[in-house]
Tab-separated table of C-alpha atoms in Angstrom:
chain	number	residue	atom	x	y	z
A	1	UNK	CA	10.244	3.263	-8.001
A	2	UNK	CA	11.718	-0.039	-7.423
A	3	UNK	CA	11.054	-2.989	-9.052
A	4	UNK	CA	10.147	-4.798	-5.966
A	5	UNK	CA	7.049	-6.565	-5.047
A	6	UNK	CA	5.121	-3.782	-2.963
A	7	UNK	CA	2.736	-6.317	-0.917
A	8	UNK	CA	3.565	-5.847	2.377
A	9	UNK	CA	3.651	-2.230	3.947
A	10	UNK	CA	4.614	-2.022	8.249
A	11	UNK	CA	3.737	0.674	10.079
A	12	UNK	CA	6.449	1.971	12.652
A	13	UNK	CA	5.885	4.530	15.576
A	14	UNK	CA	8.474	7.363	14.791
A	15	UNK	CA	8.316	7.499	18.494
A	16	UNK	CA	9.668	3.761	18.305
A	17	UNK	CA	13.297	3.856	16.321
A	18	UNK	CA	14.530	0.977	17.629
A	19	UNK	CA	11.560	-1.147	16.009
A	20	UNK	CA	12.293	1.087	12.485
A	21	UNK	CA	15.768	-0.963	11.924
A	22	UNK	CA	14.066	-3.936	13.128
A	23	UNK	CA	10.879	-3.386	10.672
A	24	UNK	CA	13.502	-2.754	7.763
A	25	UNK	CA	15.197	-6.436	8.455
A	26	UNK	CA	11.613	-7.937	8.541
A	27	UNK	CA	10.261	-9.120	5.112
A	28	UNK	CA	8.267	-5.973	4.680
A	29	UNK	CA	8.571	-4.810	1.056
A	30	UNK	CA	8.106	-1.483	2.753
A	31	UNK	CA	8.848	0.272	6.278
A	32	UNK	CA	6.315	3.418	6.767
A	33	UNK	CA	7.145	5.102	9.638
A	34	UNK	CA	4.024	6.973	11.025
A	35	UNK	CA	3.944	10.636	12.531
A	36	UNK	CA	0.229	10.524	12.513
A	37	UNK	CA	-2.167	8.045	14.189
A	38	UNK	CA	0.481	5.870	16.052
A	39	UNK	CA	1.855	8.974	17.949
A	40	UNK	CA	-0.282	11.155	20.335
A	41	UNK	CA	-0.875	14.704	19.787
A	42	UNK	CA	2.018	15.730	22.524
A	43	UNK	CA	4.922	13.562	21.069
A	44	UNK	CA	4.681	15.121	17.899
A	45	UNK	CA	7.483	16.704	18.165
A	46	UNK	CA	9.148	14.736	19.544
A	47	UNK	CA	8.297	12.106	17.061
A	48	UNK	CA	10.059	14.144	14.449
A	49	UNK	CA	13.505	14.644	16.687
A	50	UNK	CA	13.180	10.554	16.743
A	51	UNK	CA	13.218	10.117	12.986
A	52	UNK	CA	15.524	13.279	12.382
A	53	UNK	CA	17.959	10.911	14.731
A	54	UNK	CA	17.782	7.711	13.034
A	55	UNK	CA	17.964	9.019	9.900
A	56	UNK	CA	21.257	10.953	11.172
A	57	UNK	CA	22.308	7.698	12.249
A	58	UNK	CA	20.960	5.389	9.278
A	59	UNK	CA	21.799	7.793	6.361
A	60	UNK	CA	21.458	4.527	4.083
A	61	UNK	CA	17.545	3.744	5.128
A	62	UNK	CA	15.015	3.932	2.532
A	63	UNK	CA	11.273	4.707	4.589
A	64	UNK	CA	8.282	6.122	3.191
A	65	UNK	CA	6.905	8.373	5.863
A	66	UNK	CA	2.786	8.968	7.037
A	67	UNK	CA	2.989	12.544	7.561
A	68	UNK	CA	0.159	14.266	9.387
A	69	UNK	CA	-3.274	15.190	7.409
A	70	UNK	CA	-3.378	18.496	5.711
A	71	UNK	CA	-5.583	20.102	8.263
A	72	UNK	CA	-3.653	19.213	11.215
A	73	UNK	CA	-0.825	21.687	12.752
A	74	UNK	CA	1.694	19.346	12.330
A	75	UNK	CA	1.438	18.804	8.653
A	76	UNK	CA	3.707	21.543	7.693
A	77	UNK	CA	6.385	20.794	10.127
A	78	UNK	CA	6.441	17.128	9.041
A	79	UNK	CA	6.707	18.196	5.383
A	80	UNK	CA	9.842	20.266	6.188
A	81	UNK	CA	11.375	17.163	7.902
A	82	UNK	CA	10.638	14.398	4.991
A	83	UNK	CA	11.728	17.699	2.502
A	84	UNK	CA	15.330	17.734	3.755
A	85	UNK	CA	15.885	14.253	4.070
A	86	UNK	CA	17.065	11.811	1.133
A	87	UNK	CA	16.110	8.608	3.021
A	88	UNK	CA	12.581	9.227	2.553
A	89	UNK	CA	11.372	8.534	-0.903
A	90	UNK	CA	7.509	8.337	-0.692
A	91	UNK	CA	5.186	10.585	1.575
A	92	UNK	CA	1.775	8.867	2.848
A	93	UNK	CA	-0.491	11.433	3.414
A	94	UNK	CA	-3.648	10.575	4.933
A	95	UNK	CA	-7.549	12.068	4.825
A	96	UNK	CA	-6.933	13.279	1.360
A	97	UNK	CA	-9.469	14.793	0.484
A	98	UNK	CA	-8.839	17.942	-1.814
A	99	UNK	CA	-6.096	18.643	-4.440
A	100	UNK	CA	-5.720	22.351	-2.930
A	101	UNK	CA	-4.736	21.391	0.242
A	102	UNK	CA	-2.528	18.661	-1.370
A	103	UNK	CA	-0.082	21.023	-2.816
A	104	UNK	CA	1.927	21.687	0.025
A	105	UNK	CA	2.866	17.764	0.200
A	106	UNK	CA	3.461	17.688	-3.324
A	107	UNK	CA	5.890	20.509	-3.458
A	108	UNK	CA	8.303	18.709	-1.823
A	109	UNK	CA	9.045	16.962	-4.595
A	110	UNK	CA	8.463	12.944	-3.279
A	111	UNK	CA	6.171	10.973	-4.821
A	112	UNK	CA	2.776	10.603	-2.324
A	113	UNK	CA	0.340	8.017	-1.468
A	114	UNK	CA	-2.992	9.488	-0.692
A	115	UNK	CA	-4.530	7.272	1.599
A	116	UNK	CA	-8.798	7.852	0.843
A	117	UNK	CA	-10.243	7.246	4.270
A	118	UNK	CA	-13.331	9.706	4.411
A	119	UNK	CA	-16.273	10.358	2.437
A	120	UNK	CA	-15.192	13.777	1.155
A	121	UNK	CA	-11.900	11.742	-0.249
A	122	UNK	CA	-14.401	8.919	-1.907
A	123	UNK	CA	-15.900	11.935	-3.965
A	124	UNK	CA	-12.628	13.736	-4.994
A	125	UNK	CA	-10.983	10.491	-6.098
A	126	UNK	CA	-10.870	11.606	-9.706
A	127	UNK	CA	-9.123	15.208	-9.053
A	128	UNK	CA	-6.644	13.713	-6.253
A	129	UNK	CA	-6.196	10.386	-8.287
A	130	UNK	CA	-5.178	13.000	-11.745
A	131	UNK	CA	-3.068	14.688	-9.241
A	132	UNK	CA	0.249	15.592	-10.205
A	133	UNK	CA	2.993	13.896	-8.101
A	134	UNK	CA	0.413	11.153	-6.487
A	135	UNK	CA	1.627	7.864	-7.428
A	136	UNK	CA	-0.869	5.055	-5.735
A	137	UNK	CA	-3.863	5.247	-3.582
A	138	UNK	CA	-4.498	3.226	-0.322
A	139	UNK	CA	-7.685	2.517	1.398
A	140	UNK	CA	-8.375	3.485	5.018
A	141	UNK	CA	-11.347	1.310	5.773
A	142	UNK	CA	-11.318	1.958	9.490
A	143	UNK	CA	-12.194	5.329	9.632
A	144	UNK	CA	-14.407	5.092	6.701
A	145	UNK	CA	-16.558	2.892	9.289
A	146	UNK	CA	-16.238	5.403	12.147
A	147	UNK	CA	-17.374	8.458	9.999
A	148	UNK	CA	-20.114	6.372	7.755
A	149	UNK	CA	-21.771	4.692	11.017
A	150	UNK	CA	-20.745	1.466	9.923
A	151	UNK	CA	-21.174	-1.976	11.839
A	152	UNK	CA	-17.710	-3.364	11.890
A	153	UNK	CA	-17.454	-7.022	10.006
A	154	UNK	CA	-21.386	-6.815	8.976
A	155	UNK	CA	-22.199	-8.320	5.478
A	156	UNK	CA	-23.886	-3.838	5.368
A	157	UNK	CA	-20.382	-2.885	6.256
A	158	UNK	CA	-18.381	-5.011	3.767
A	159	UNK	CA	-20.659	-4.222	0.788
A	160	UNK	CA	-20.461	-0.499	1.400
A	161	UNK	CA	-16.546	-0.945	1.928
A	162	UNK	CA	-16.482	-2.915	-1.313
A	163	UNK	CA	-17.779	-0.428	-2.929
A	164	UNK	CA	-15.036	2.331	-1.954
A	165	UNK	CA	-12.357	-0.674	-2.969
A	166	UNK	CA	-14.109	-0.436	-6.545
A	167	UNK	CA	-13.529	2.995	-6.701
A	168	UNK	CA	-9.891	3.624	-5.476
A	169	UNK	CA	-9.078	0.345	-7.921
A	170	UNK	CA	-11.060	1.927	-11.498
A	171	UNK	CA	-9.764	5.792	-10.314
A	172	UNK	CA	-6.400	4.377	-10.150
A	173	UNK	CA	-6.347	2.894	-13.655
A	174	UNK	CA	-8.042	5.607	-15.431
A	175	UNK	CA	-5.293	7.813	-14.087
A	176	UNK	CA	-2.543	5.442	-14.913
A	177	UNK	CA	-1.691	5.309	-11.715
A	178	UNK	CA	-0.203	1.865	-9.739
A	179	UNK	CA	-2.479	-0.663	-8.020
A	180	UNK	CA	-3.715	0.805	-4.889
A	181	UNK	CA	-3.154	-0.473	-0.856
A	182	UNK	CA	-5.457	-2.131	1.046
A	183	UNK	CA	-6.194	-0.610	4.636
A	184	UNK	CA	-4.804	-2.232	7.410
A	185	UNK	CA	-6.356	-5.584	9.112
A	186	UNK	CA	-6.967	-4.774	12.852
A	187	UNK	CA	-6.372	-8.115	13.984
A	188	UNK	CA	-2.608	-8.925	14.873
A	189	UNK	CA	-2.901	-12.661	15.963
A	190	UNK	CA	-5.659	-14.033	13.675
A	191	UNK	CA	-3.399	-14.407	10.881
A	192	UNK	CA	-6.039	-16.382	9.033
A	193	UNK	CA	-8.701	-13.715	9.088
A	194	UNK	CA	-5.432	-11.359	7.768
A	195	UNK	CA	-5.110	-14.017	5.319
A	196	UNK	CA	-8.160	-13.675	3.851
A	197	UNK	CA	-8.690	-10.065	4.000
A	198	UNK	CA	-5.324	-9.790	1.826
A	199	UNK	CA	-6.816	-12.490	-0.634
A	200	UNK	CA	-10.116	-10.918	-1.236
A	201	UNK	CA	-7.883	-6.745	-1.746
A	202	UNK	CA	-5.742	-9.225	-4.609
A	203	UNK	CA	-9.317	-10.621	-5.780
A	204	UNK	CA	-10.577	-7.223	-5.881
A	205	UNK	CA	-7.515	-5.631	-7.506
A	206	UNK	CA	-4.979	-4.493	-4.833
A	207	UNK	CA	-1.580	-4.267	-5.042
A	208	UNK	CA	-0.470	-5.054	-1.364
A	209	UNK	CA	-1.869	-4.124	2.033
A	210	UNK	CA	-0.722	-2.404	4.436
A	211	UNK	CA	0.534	-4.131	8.216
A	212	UNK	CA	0.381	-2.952	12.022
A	213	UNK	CA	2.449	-6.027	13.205
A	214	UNK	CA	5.287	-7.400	11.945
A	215	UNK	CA	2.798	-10.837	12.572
A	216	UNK	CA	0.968	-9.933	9.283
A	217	UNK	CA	3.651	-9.921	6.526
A	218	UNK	CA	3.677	-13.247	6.326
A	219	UNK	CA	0.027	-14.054	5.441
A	220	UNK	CA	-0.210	-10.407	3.422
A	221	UNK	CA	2.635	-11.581	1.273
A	222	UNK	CA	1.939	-14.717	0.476
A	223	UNK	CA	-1.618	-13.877	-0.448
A	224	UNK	CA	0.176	-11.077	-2.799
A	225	UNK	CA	2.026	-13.429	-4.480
A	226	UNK	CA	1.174	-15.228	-7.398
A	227	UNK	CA	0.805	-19.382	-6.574
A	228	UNK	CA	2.700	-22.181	-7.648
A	229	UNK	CA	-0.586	-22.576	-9.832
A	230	UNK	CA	-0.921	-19.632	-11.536
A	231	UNK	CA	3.200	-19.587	-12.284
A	232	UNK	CA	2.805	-22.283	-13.881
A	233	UNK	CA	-0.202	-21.514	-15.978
A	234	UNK	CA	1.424	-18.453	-16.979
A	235	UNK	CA	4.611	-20.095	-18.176
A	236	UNK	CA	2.306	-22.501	-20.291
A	237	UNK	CA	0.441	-19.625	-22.048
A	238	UNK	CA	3.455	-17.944	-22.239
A	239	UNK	CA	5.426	-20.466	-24.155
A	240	UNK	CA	1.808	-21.288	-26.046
A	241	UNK	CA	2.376	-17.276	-27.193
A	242	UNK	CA	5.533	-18.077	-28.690
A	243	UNK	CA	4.617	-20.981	-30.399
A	244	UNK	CA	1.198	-19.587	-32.337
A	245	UNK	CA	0.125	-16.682	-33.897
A	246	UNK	CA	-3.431	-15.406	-32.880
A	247	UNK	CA	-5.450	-17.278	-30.398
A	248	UNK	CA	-4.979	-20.729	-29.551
A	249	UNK	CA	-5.802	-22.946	-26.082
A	250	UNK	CA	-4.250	-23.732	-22.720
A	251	UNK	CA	-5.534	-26.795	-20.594
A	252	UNK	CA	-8.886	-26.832	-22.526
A	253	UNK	CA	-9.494	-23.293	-22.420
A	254	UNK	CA	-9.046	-20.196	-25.723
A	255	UNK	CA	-6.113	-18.130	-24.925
A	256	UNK	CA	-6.214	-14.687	-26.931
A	257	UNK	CA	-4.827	-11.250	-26.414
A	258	UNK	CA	-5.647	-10.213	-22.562
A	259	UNK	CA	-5.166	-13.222	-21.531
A	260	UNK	CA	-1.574	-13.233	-22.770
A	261	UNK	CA	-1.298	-10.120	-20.680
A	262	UNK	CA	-2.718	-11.484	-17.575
A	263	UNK	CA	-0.425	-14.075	-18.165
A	264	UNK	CA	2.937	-11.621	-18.458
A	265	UNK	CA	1.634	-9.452	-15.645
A	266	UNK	CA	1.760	-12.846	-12.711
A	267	UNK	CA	4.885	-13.634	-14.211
A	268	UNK	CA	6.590	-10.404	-13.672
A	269	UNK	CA	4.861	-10.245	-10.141
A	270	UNK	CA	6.393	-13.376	-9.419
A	271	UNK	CA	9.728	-12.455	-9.904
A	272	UNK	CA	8.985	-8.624	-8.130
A	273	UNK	CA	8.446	-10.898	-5.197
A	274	UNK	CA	11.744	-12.515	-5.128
A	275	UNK	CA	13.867	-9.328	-5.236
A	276	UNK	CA	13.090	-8.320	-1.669
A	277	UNK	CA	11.172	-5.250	-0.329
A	278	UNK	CA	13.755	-2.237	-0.044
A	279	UNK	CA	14.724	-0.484	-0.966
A	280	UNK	CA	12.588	2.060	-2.765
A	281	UNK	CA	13.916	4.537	-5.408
């Protein structure tokens, strides 16, 4: 994996190729190009010619690719496709739900992001999170709603969203696995209501989030990177560290252990952010 900041994550239409070498100029850390819910059920394959082209074309690219869910018809065929082809390093496979069904994904030998998006995926978390070959878990709020009978942007709907946000973030770190992915903000032009989505995944323990419009990377990585603030608090407690030996106090406040960590974990984030997005390794 590369060191990069992950933050920001675009979608891209495989049916689209012309906006995949646009997405991979735009300050996305990462350019997923989607053979699932952005392409309908007849351009499938089509869809996969598209990619098999520009990756012809592109042979330097580096794209993580959302294959189609285990139980569709299409999985398979996708898998042979990302399989055979160097460019993609990551697969994102979504409604994970069952390591079984899994295994076919994670015989191809890329690392995978299992995005949790159903109920049956909230209660396998701790089999597909101990999986091997899964390396981070993202959220898929949006169809979480549609299948729990959820009232979109209802104080009943965030809590119960919250509490599937809990879960991918403590399954992830008891399996030593990366920071998970927020969903995807449905809003394109309300960047502020992006904003703050983004803010509370960080608050909550998220890694990055992932984008459906180019629109979004700003807010998503800003709110994913550490603040002039917290730089600068870091750098104090950091030098403090240097200076004493056990605990000791930073702007009025005890400084011990943990907090040293917190403190080397924004300053490595901030520089992450200013290597750039790809590519990945």
């Amino acid at each position: 994996m590369s060191p990069h900041a992950l933050r920001s994550l675009l979608f891209v239409p495989a049916t689209r190729p012309d906006r995949i070498a646009k997405a991979l100029a735009s300050p996305a850390d990462v350019v997923i190009v989607d053979l699932e819910d952005a392409v309908a059920d007849g351009d499938k394959a089509a869809a996969r010619e598209a990619l098999a082209a520009f990756l012809a074309d592109n042979p330097q690219a580096s794209l993580v690719v959302r294959v189609n869910a285990p139980a569709s018809p299409h999985h398979a065929l996708d898998l042979a496709l990302c399989a055979r082809e160097r460019a993609v390093t990551h697969l994102l496979v979504p409604k994970a739900e069952a390591v079984p069904a899994l295994e076919q994904a994670a015989a191809c030998g890329k690392p995978l992001w299992l995005q949790i998006e159903t109920a049956p995926g909230l209660l396998a978390l701790p089999g597909l999170a101990g999986m091997t070959g899964v390396e981070r878990l993202s959220f898929g709020a949006l169809d979480l709603i549609s299948e729990l009978g959820l009232t979109p942007e209802t104080p009943g709907a965030r809590q119960m969203l919250d509490q599937g946000r809990y879960q991918l973030v403590v399954h992830s770190r008891a399996a030593g696995l990366a920071a998970p992915f927020e969903s995807p903000y449905p809003a394109i032009d309300d960047t502020d209501a992006v904003a703050r989505a983004a803010v509370h995944a960080k608050e909550m323990g998220f890694a990055g989030m992932l984008c459906i419009h180019p629109r979004q990377l700003s807010a998503v990585n800003r709110a994913f990177s550490p603040s002039e603030a917290d730089v600068a608090w870091a750098r104090q407690v950091i030098d403090g560290a240097d200076r004493e030996a056990g605990a000791f106090s930073v702007a009025g406040q005890m400084v011990d252990a943990p907090v040293v960590s917190r403190a080397r974990g924004i300053l490595a984030k901030h520089e992450a952010s200013h290597h750039g997005g790809q590519p990945l390794s």
